[in-house]
Short mmCIF file of C-alpha atoms (C1' of nucleotides) in Angstrom, two decimals:
data_model
loop_
_atom_site.label_atom_id
_atom_site.label_comp_id
_atom_site.label_asym_id
_atom_site.label_seq_id
_atom_site.Cartn_x
_atom_site.Cartn_y
_atom_site.Cartn_z
CA MET A 1108 126.23 118.71 113.47
CA LEU A 1109 123.77 121.60 112.28
CA HIS A 1110 120.65 121.35 109.93
CA ALA A 1111 119.65 124.41 108.65
CA ASP A 1112 116.01 124.75 107.41
CA LEU A 1113 114.46 128.01 105.87
CA ASP A 1114 111.17 128.67 107.36
CA ALA A 1115 107.85 128.88 105.28
CA PHE A 1116 110.50 128.92 102.36
CA TYR A 1117 108.13 129.77 98.99
CA ALA A 1118 105.91 131.95 101.19
CA SER A 1119 108.62 133.67 102.65
CA VAL A 1120 110.25 134.40 99.24
CA GLU A 1121 106.88 135.58 98.09
CA GLN A 1122 106.91 138.20 101.15
CA LEU A 1123 110.71 139.12 100.57
CA LEU A 1124 109.62 139.96 96.87
CA ASP A 1125 106.84 142.10 97.74
CA PRO A 1126 106.62 143.73 100.68
CA SER A 1127 102.92 144.74 100.95
CA LEU A 1128 102.25 140.82 101.39
CA ARG A 1129 105.03 141.01 105.13
CA GLY A 1130 102.85 140.21 107.98
CA ARG A 1131 99.75 138.95 105.82
CA PRO A 1132 98.32 135.20 105.42
CA ILE A 1133 99.55 134.17 102.14
CA ALA A 1134 100.00 130.89 100.54
CA VAL A 1135 101.84 129.86 97.45
CA GLY A 1136 99.66 127.83 95.15
CA GLY A 1137 96.25 127.59 93.91
CA GLY A 1138 94.64 124.42 93.89
CA VAL A 1139 96.49 122.81 96.23
CA VAL A 1140 98.89 125.17 99.05
CA LEU A 1141 102.27 124.89 98.18
CA ALA A 1142 103.32 126.73 101.01
CA ALA A 1143 101.78 128.66 103.71
CA SER A 1144 103.12 131.70 105.46
CA TYR A 1145 102.95 131.84 109.38
CA GLU A 1146 100.54 134.24 109.23
CA ALA A 1147 98.24 132.05 107.16
CA ARG A 1148 99.41 128.99 109.74
CA ALA A 1149 97.71 130.63 112.40
CA PHE A 1150 94.85 129.81 110.87
CA GLY A 1151 95.45 126.20 110.32
CA VAL A 1152 96.59 126.41 106.80
CA ARG A 1153 99.01 124.19 105.80
CA GLY A 1154 101.11 122.72 102.78
CA GLY A 1155 99.45 120.10 100.85
CA MET A 1156 95.89 121.31 101.65
CA PRO A 1157 93.16 122.28 99.05
CA GLY A 1158 93.16 125.69 98.24
CA ARG A 1159 88.98 125.72 98.96
CA GLN A 1160 89.77 124.09 102.78
CA ALA A 1161 92.51 126.88 103.03
CA ARG A 1162 90.20 129.71 101.98
CA ALA A 1163 87.41 128.26 104.33
CA LEU A 1164 89.82 128.31 107.14
CA CYS A 1165 91.09 131.40 106.36
CA PRO A 1166 89.14 134.19 104.27
CA ALA A 1167 91.89 136.39 103.85
CA LEU A 1168 94.12 134.45 102.90
CA GLN A 1169 95.98 135.39 99.67
CA PHE A 1170 97.31 133.40 97.00
CA VAL A 1171 100.17 134.18 95.20
CA GLY A 1172 101.93 132.75 92.22
CA GLY A 1173 105.15 130.73 92.15
CA ASN A 1174 107.85 132.57 91.20
CA PHE A 1175 109.63 129.25 91.17
CA ARG A 1176 113.04 130.62 89.42
CA GLU A 1177 113.17 133.16 92.26
CA TYR A 1178 112.66 130.20 94.81
CA GLN A 1179 115.79 128.24 92.83
CA ARG A 1180 118.01 131.23 92.95
CA LEU A 1181 117.50 132.33 96.74
CA GLY A 1182 117.83 128.38 97.95
CA ASP A 1183 121.04 128.21 96.16
CA GLN A 1184 122.28 131.63 97.75
CA VAL A 1185 121.49 130.18 101.15
CA ILE A 1186 123.60 127.18 100.32
CA GLU A 1187 126.64 129.29 99.42
CA VAL A 1188 126.17 130.71 102.71
CA LEU A 1189 126.60 127.65 104.15
CA ARG A 1190 129.38 126.63 101.97
CA ASP A 1191 131.20 129.43 103.79
CA PHE A 1192 131.27 127.71 106.84
CA THR A 1193 132.47 124.29 105.84
CA PRO A 1194 132.82 122.64 102.58
CA LEU A 1195 130.71 119.58 104.24
CA VAL A 1196 127.34 120.77 103.66
CA GLU A 1197 124.78 118.10 102.38
CA ARG A 1198 121.84 119.59 100.89
CA ILE A 1199 118.59 117.50 101.34
CA SER A 1200 116.17 119.26 99.15
CA ILE A 1201 115.60 123.28 97.89
CA ASP A 1202 115.52 124.50 101.76
CA GLU A 1203 117.31 123.08 104.15
CA ALA A 1204 120.91 121.55 104.51
CA PHE A 1205 122.99 119.31 106.91
CA LEU A 1206 126.53 120.93 107.76
CA ASP A 1207 129.15 119.05 109.98
CA VAL A 1208 131.29 122.23 111.69
CA ALA A 1209 133.58 120.08 113.65
CA GLY A 1210 136.64 121.24 111.44
CA SER A 1211 135.62 124.63 111.50
CA THR A 1212 135.25 125.36 115.26
CA HIS A 1213 139.10 127.06 115.22
CA LEU A 1214 137.75 129.33 112.50
CA PHE A 1215 134.21 130.50 113.37
CA GLY A 1216 133.77 129.38 117.03
CA PRO A 1217 131.49 126.53 118.25
CA PRO A 1218 128.52 125.41 116.82
CA PRO A 1219 126.21 127.33 118.23
CA ALA A 1220 128.10 130.48 117.31
CA ILE A 1221 128.30 129.12 113.65
CA ALA A 1222 124.74 128.70 113.86
CA GLN A 1223 123.74 132.17 114.91
CA ALA A 1224 126.19 133.36 112.47
CA ILE A 1225 124.59 131.48 109.26
CA ARG A 1226 121.06 132.96 110.97
CA GLN A 1227 122.23 136.51 110.88
CA ARG A 1228 124.08 136.26 107.39
CA VAL A 1229 121.24 134.68 105.70
CA ARG A 1230 119.32 137.35 107.34
CA ASP A 1231 121.15 140.26 106.33
CA GLU A 1232 122.36 139.08 102.97
CA ILE A 1233 119.12 137.51 101.46
CA GLY A 1234 116.59 138.42 103.65
CA LEU A 1235 114.97 135.35 104.50
CA PRO A 1236 114.44 133.80 108.22
CA ILE A 1237 116.30 130.33 108.77
CA SER A 1238 115.90 128.01 111.88
CA VAL A 1239 118.84 125.79 112.88
CA GLY A 1240 119.04 123.05 115.16
CA VAL A 1241 122.56 122.31 117.03
CA ALA A 1242 123.37 118.56 118.25
CA GLY A 1243 125.79 115.62 118.25
CA THR A 1244 123.51 113.75 115.31
CA LYS A 1245 121.96 114.70 112.43
CA HIS A 1246 119.06 113.14 113.53
CA LEU A 1247 118.54 115.16 116.91
CA ALA A 1248 120.14 118.71 114.89
CA LYS A 1249 116.75 117.78 112.64
CA ILE A 1250 114.54 117.86 115.55
CA ALA A 1251 116.14 120.71 116.79
CA SER A 1252 115.60 122.76 114.03
CA GLN A 1253 111.97 121.95 113.65
CA VAL A 1254 111.79 123.13 117.69
CA ALA A 1255 113.40 126.10 116.50
CA LYS A 1256 110.97 127.27 114.17
CA PRO A 1257 110.12 129.94 113.21
CA ASP A 1258 113.48 132.02 112.73
CA GLY A 1259 114.72 129.98 116.08
CA LEU A 1260 117.85 128.43 116.99
CA VAL A 1261 118.07 125.39 119.34
CA VAL A 1262 120.82 124.16 120.91
CA VAL A 1263 121.05 120.49 122.09
CA PRO A 1264 123.53 120.29 124.86
CA VAL A 1265 125.71 116.98 124.92
CA GLY A 1266 124.28 115.11 127.68
CA GLY A 1267 121.33 116.74 127.74
CA GLU A 1268 119.73 114.66 124.89
CA GLN A 1269 117.22 112.93 126.83
CA GLN A 1270 116.23 116.00 128.48
CA PHE A 1271 115.40 117.42 125.39
CA LEU A 1272 113.62 114.79 123.34
CA HIS A 1273 111.62 112.87 126.04
CA PRO A 1274 108.62 115.63 126.27
CA LEU A 1275 108.46 115.85 122.50
CA PRO A 1276 105.73 114.08 120.97
CA VAL A 1277 106.93 111.28 118.20
CA GLU A 1278 105.59 112.82 115.08
CA LEU A 1279 108.96 115.04 115.58
CA ILE A 1280 110.76 111.79 114.46
CA TRP A 1281 111.95 112.11 110.67
CA GLY A 1282 110.29 108.88 109.55
CA VAL A 1283 107.06 108.94 112.11
CA GLY A 1284 104.48 109.53 109.36
CA PRO A 1285 100.42 109.46 110.16
CA ALA A 1286 100.66 105.60 110.03
CA ALA A 1287 103.34 105.03 112.36
CA ALA A 1288 102.08 107.82 115.13
CA ALA A 1289 98.63 106.09 114.88
CA ARG A 1290 100.45 102.79 115.81
CA LEU A 1291 102.04 104.00 119.00
CA ALA A 1292 99.27 106.06 119.94
CA SER A 1293 97.22 103.14 120.02
CA ALA A 1294 99.87 101.14 122.31
CA GLY A 1295 99.77 104.54 124.40
CA VAL A 1296 103.54 105.65 123.24
CA ARG A 1297 102.99 109.63 122.13
CA THR A 1298 106.17 111.38 123.59
CA ILE A 1299 109.73 110.34 122.61
CA GLY A 1300 110.20 109.85 126.44
CA ASP A 1301 107.57 106.78 126.10
CA LEU A 1302 108.81 105.41 123.01
CA ALA A 1303 112.26 105.38 125.21
CA ALA A 1304 110.50 102.92 127.59
CA THR A 1305 109.34 101.01 125.56
CA PRO A 1306 111.38 97.78 124.64
CA ASN A 1307 112.97 97.36 121.20
CA PRO A 1308 111.21 94.07 120.61
CA TYR A 1309 107.64 95.54 121.21
CA LEU A 1310 108.69 98.81 118.82
CA ARG A 1311 109.55 95.79 116.18
CA HIS A 1312 106.38 94.25 116.28
CA LEU A 1313 104.28 97.33 116.33
CA LEU A 1314 106.44 98.72 113.28
CA GLY A 1315 108.66 96.46 111.68
CA THR A 1316 112.12 96.15 112.36
CA ALA A 1317 113.27 98.29 110.32
CA VAL A 1318 111.64 101.49 112.03
CA GLY A 1319 111.87 99.70 115.19
CA ASP A 1320 115.41 99.53 115.41
CA LYS A 1321 115.22 103.35 114.13
CA LEU A 1322 113.34 104.27 117.00
CA SER A 1323 115.27 102.21 119.37
CA ALA A 1324 118.61 104.02 118.00
CA LEU A 1325 117.09 107.63 118.01
CA ALA A 1326 115.87 107.16 122.04
CA SER A 1327 119.23 106.06 122.71
CA ASN A 1328 120.80 108.71 120.83
CA ILE A 1329 122.63 106.60 118.54
CA ASP A 1330 122.62 108.01 114.74
CA PRO A 1331 126.17 107.07 112.92
CA ARG A 1332 124.93 109.00 109.83
CA THR A 1333 127.85 111.28 108.35
CA ILE A 1334 127.59 114.25 105.73
CA GLU A 1335 127.08 112.97 102.28
CA ARG A 1336 127.98 115.57 99.89
CA ASP A 1337 127.36 113.94 96.57
CA HIS A 1338 124.14 112.38 96.33
CA THR A 1339 122.82 110.74 93.35
CA ALA A 1340 119.84 109.86 92.52
CA SER A 1341 118.47 106.09 92.27
CA SER A 1342 115.79 106.72 90.25
CA VAL A 1343 113.82 109.02 87.78
CA GLY A 1344 110.26 109.83 87.38
CA ALA A 1345 107.59 111.85 86.49
CA GLN A 1346 103.92 111.39 87.01
CA ALA A 1347 101.08 113.48 85.63
CA ALA A 1348 97.41 113.90 87.78
CA LEU A 1349 94.62 113.71 85.12
CA GLY A 1350 91.47 114.39 86.64
CA LEU A 1351 89.31 111.55 86.30
CA ARG A 1352 89.62 109.96 82.65
CA ASP A 1353 88.47 107.17 80.36
CA ALA A 1354 91.65 104.77 80.08
CA THR A 1355 91.77 104.38 76.93
CA PRO A 1356 94.91 103.26 74.87
CA GLU A 1357 95.13 106.70 73.43
CA LEU A 1358 95.04 108.77 76.69
CA VAL A 1359 97.72 105.84 78.20
CA HIS A 1360 99.86 105.77 75.07
CA THR A 1361 100.01 109.87 74.77
CA THR A 1362 100.68 110.64 78.35
CA LEU A 1363 102.75 107.61 79.09
CA GLY A 1364 104.75 109.42 75.73
CA TYR A 1365 104.89 112.77 77.11
CA LEU A 1366 106.06 111.53 80.84
CA ALA A 1367 108.68 108.99 79.14
CA ASP A 1368 109.96 111.72 77.13
CA ARG A 1369 110.51 114.00 80.38
CA VAL A 1370 112.27 110.74 81.83
CA ALA A 1371 114.51 109.87 79.20
CA GLY A 1372 115.71 113.00 78.03
CA ARG A 1373 116.90 113.56 81.78
CA LEU A 1374 118.25 110.32 81.81
CA ARG A 1375 120.57 111.14 78.70
CA ALA A 1376 121.05 114.84 79.98
CA GLY A 1377 122.34 112.96 83.44
CA GLY A 1378 124.46 110.73 81.31
CA CYS A 1379 122.76 107.58 82.62
CA ALA A 1380 120.11 104.68 81.63
CA GLY A 1381 118.19 102.56 83.91
CA ARG A 1382 117.03 98.76 83.91
CA THR A 1383 113.90 98.54 85.72
CA ILE A 1384 110.80 100.56 84.63
CA THR A 1385 108.15 101.08 86.89
CA VAL A 1386 104.48 102.30 85.98
CA ARG A 1387 101.97 103.44 88.19
CA VAL A 1388 97.96 103.81 87.26
CA ARG A 1389 95.64 105.47 89.69
CA PHE A 1390 92.32 104.95 89.76
CA ALA A 1391 89.23 106.55 91.31
CA GLN A 1392 89.43 106.83 94.93
CA LEU A 1393 93.48 107.14 94.90
CA ARG A 1394 93.51 103.79 94.42
CA SER A 1395 96.71 102.82 92.71
CA VAL A 1396 99.04 100.22 91.42
CA THR A 1397 102.07 99.37 90.13
CA ARG A 1398 103.87 97.07 87.31
CA SER A 1399 107.39 96.98 86.76
CA VAL A 1400 109.95 95.02 84.86
CA THR A 1401 113.52 94.86 85.01
CA LEU A 1402 115.51 94.59 81.56
CA PRO A 1403 118.65 92.91 80.83
CA ALA A 1404 120.02 96.35 79.50
CA ALA A 1405 119.64 99.76 80.48
CA ILE A 1406 117.64 102.27 78.71
CA CYS A 1407 117.52 105.95 78.10
CA ALA A 1408 115.57 106.33 74.73
CA THR A 1409 112.31 107.70 74.72
CA ILE A 1410 110.75 105.62 72.43
CA ALA A 1411 111.58 102.50 74.15
CA LEU A 1412 110.34 103.84 77.44
CA THR A 1413 107.38 105.12 75.98
CA ASP A 1414 106.68 101.23 74.66
CA ILE A 1415 107.74 99.79 77.75
CA ALA A 1416 105.57 101.94 79.86
CA THR A 1417 102.54 101.79 77.80
CA GLU A 1418 102.67 97.87 77.94
CA LEU A 1419 102.89 98.00 81.58
CA ALA A 1420 99.98 100.47 82.03
CA LEU A 1421 97.58 98.24 79.74
CA THR A 1422 98.73 95.18 81.59
CA ALA A 1423 97.78 96.83 85.03
CA LEU A 1424 94.35 98.25 83.25
CA ARG A 1425 93.58 94.60 82.48
CA ASP A 1426 93.88 93.49 85.58
CA HIS A 1427 91.38 95.69 87.03
CA PRO A 1428 88.73 95.58 84.33
CA ASP A 1429 86.28 97.17 87.51
CA GLU A 1430 88.27 100.54 86.66
CA PRO A 1431 87.56 102.34 83.98
CA ARG A 1432 88.78 105.52 84.66
CA ILE A 1433 92.44 106.73 85.73
CA SER A 1434 93.48 109.62 87.72
CA LEU A 1435 96.89 109.88 87.36
CA LEU A 1436 99.64 108.17 85.60
CA ALA A 1437 103.51 108.16 86.44
CA VAL A 1438 106.71 106.55 85.11
CA SER A 1439 109.82 105.87 86.78
CA VAL A 1440 113.36 104.46 85.85
CA SER A 1441 115.49 102.73 88.59
CA GLN A 1442 118.42 100.75 88.79
CA LEU A 1443 120.61 103.06 87.16
CA VAL A 1444 123.79 103.27 85.21
CA ALA A 1445 126.37 105.61 84.24
CA GLN A 1446 126.04 105.31 80.34
CA HIS A 1447 128.38 107.89 78.45
CA VAL A 1448 127.47 109.07 75.13
CA LEU A 1449 129.70 106.48 73.48
CA GLN A 1450 127.96 103.87 75.27
CA LEU A 1451 124.79 105.16 73.74
CA GLU A 1452 125.75 105.17 70.48
CA LEU A 1453 126.31 101.32 70.47
CA PRO A 1454 122.85 99.22 70.57
CA LEU A 1455 124.78 96.50 68.31
CA GLY A 1456 125.70 93.39 70.74
CA LEU A 1457 122.49 92.12 72.36
CA PRO A 1458 120.72 89.30 70.59
CA ASP A 1459 117.30 90.27 69.35
CA ASP A 1460 115.31 88.43 71.55
CA GLU A 1461 116.65 89.43 74.74
CA LEU A 1462 114.85 92.76 74.19
CA ARG A 1463 111.22 93.32 73.43
CA PRO A 1464 110.07 94.92 70.35
CA GLY A 1465 110.55 98.37 70.24
CA THR A 1466 113.29 97.73 73.20
CA LYS A 1467 116.18 97.00 70.54
CA ALA A 1468 117.46 100.20 70.36
CA GLY A 1469 116.82 100.67 73.96
CA ALA A 1470 120.62 101.34 74.77
CA ALA A 1471 121.10 103.41 71.79
CA ARG A 1472 120.62 107.51 71.73
CA SER A 1473 118.50 107.45 68.80
CA ASP A 1474 118.64 109.97 65.87
CA ALA A 1475 115.60 111.16 67.34
CA ASP A 1476 116.35 111.78 70.55
CA ARG A 1477 119.42 113.31 69.50
CA SER A 1478 117.61 116.04 67.61
CA VAL A 1479 115.27 116.52 70.33
CA ASP A 1480 118.10 116.93 72.70
CA ALA A 1481 120.07 119.63 70.84
CA ILE A 1482 116.91 121.49 69.90
CA ARG A 1483 116.23 121.76 74.11
CA THR A 1484 119.75 122.88 74.39
CA ARG A 1485 119.73 125.40 72.34
CA PHE A 1486 115.70 126.58 72.44
CA GLY A 1487 114.73 125.15 75.65
CA ARG A 1488 112.63 122.33 76.43
CA GLY A 1489 109.26 123.83 75.47
CA ALA A 1490 110.48 124.20 71.90
CA ILE A 1491 109.89 120.63 70.91
CA GLY A 1492 107.73 117.54 72.14
CA TYR A 1493 104.51 116.35 73.13
CA ALA A 1494 103.36 118.62 75.54
CA ALA A 1495 101.55 121.47 74.14
CA ILE A 1496 99.40 118.64 71.63
CA VAL A 1497 98.78 116.17 74.55
CA PHE A 1498 97.60 118.21 77.44
CA SER A 1499 96.21 121.42 75.66
CA ASP A 1500 93.02 120.25 77.55
CA VAL A 1501 94.41 118.73 80.78
CA ARG A 1502 94.80 120.88 83.70
CA ARG A 1503 98.19 121.23 83.96
CA VAL A 1504 101.02 122.57 86.34
CA PRO A 1505 103.15 125.07 85.25
CA GLU A 1506 106.73 123.64 83.64
CA GLN A 1507 108.59 125.70 85.73
CA PHE A 1508 107.17 123.85 89.08
CA ARG A 1509 107.78 120.50 87.49
CA GLU A 1510 111.72 121.75 86.79
CA LEU A 1511 111.91 122.81 90.11
CA ALA A 1512 110.79 119.52 91.55
CA GLU A 1513 113.41 117.91 89.40
CA ARG A 1514 116.06 119.64 90.94
CA LYS A 1515 114.96 119.50 94.39
CA SER A 1516 115.82 115.82 94.72
CA GLY A 1517 118.52 115.53 92.15
CA ARG A 1518 122.21 115.75 92.25
CA HIS A 1519 123.62 117.81 94.82
CA GLY A 1520 127.27 118.56 94.36
CA SER A 1521 127.02 119.69 90.85
CA ASP A 1522 127.35 123.51 91.25
"C1'" DT B 836 86.49 117.51 99.90
"C1'" DC B 837 90.03 114.49 97.58
"C1'" DT B 838 94.56 118.11 95.00
"C1'" DG B 839 101.13 117.92 92.53
"C1'" DG B 840 105.32 116.14 91.66
"C1'" DG B 841 109.62 114.11 92.60
"C1'" DG B 842 111.60 111.08 95.41
"C1'" DT B 843 113.68 107.52 99.09
"C1'" DC B 844 113.43 103.44 102.03
"C1'" DC B 845 110.85 98.87 103.77
"C1'" DT B 846 108.63 94.68 103.59
"C1'" DA B 847 107.35 90.15 101.96
"C1'" DG B 848 106.72 86.39 99.13
"C1'" DG B 849 108.92 84.06 95.44
"C1'" DA B 850 112.26 82.31 92.00
"C1'" DC B 851 116.66 80.60 91.93
"C1'" DC B 852 121.40 79.26 93.13
"C1'" DC B 853 124.97 77.08 95.86
"C1'" DT C 343 114.31 61.91 98.75
"C1'" DC C 344 111.52 66.97 101.21
"C1'" DT C 345 115.17 68.09 104.36
"C1'" DG C 346 118.62 72.24 105.73
"C1'" DG C 347 120.49 77.09 105.31
"C1'" DG C 348 121.62 81.30 103.14
"C1'" DG C 349 122.13 84.88 99.48
"C1'" DT C 350 120.77 87.76 95.71
"C1'" DC C 351 117.23 89.57 92.70
"C1'" DC C 352 112.74 90.66 91.19
"C1'" DT C 353 107.75 92.30 91.79
"C1'" DA C 354 104.07 95.12 94.56
"C1'" DG C 355 102.48 97.64 97.81
"C1'" DG C 356 102.88 101.14 101.80
"C1'" DA C 357 104.91 104.84 104.60
"C1'" DC C 358 107.34 109.00 104.45
"C1'" DC C 359 109.81 113.07 102.97
"C1'" DC C 360 110.24 117.69 100.48
#
DNA sequence: TCTGGGGTCCTAGGACCC
DNA sequence: TCTGGGGTCCTAGGACCC
């Protein structure tokens, strides 16, 4: 099993496109650092960090704008290189993938040779640094690629797993974040070796059964996961940060209208609809709550989704009268089902009282939705919709970034 | 000094059914 | 009558990942 992971991807693309940026500390983003070059990381700059903090750490830091279309294009090119070595490629984000090369060795040599060939081709043909981990399992390959960074190759030999893993910090394990790491540290568990020496019942007690079992399995090098080529999304959502604003019904309705429009449009474009609608409301100090409802029938109509989402949000606001201001609204649709256009045309057959007001047409693709979808197909998403009006006074992330983020975790097998 | 957007999975309690 | 067990679905919250 191989895990291939492009290094500081967005930043590396910027340095590829503009040679004057090479060797220099740069960050992609502005208000927040989306990616930092390794030169910037040397100063402590990290992804997700506020831009102001990054500048304080590294005064020479240069912010560059995001060429999001280029990120997508180059990320796709790299995946195509990987597919030259095996059809068993599982893309897990724009810049990383697992490969099962067990069936490719007669053509390309043993896995370490394949890994090196991949690195060479990506460097020569695309111009980007990529790190690769080679191991017997997905989990271990992923850890190996992290250890290999930047621009390296790490092979974990069969039988050498324990020796490789035991000195490493538990934070390198996929799924161990700040909360789990803190709990483990409080129990004196800092390395994977410590972890291996910790009895499973105690891990379960500390972190819950699922995480505890997962960590025990990893420590024993058990990972039954295989490559999944066609990954279908189980939810579709959108969110908008609002600064901190009075939670008026108008703001809630227009914002959720905009978000529902995005989500419903993507559902229709993907030929699906969903039964569970979830709304998240974030108040001051990042406190957030969710409200959800599961409908008897799946919906994908913009107006129905807007109405239900608004109602859920207003419920949440009523439950928190001490929170007059909100900083974010989010909508997500889950319990997805395939819903082809023909079915979407058939809203009939459900008793009126089974659905809430405004939802009756929910399963239908309304005339309005059909028209909007058609216009967007021809002229692009910006051609019609709420966005320009509603958010003229709100600082918004570039539309391209949203579209990129959508594809990041969407269907992978379609190209 | 709180900064973006899009996701997945787990847990716990309650409702409901057999 | 309040004593048993098991399973599924739903809701809300939280941790984590890219």
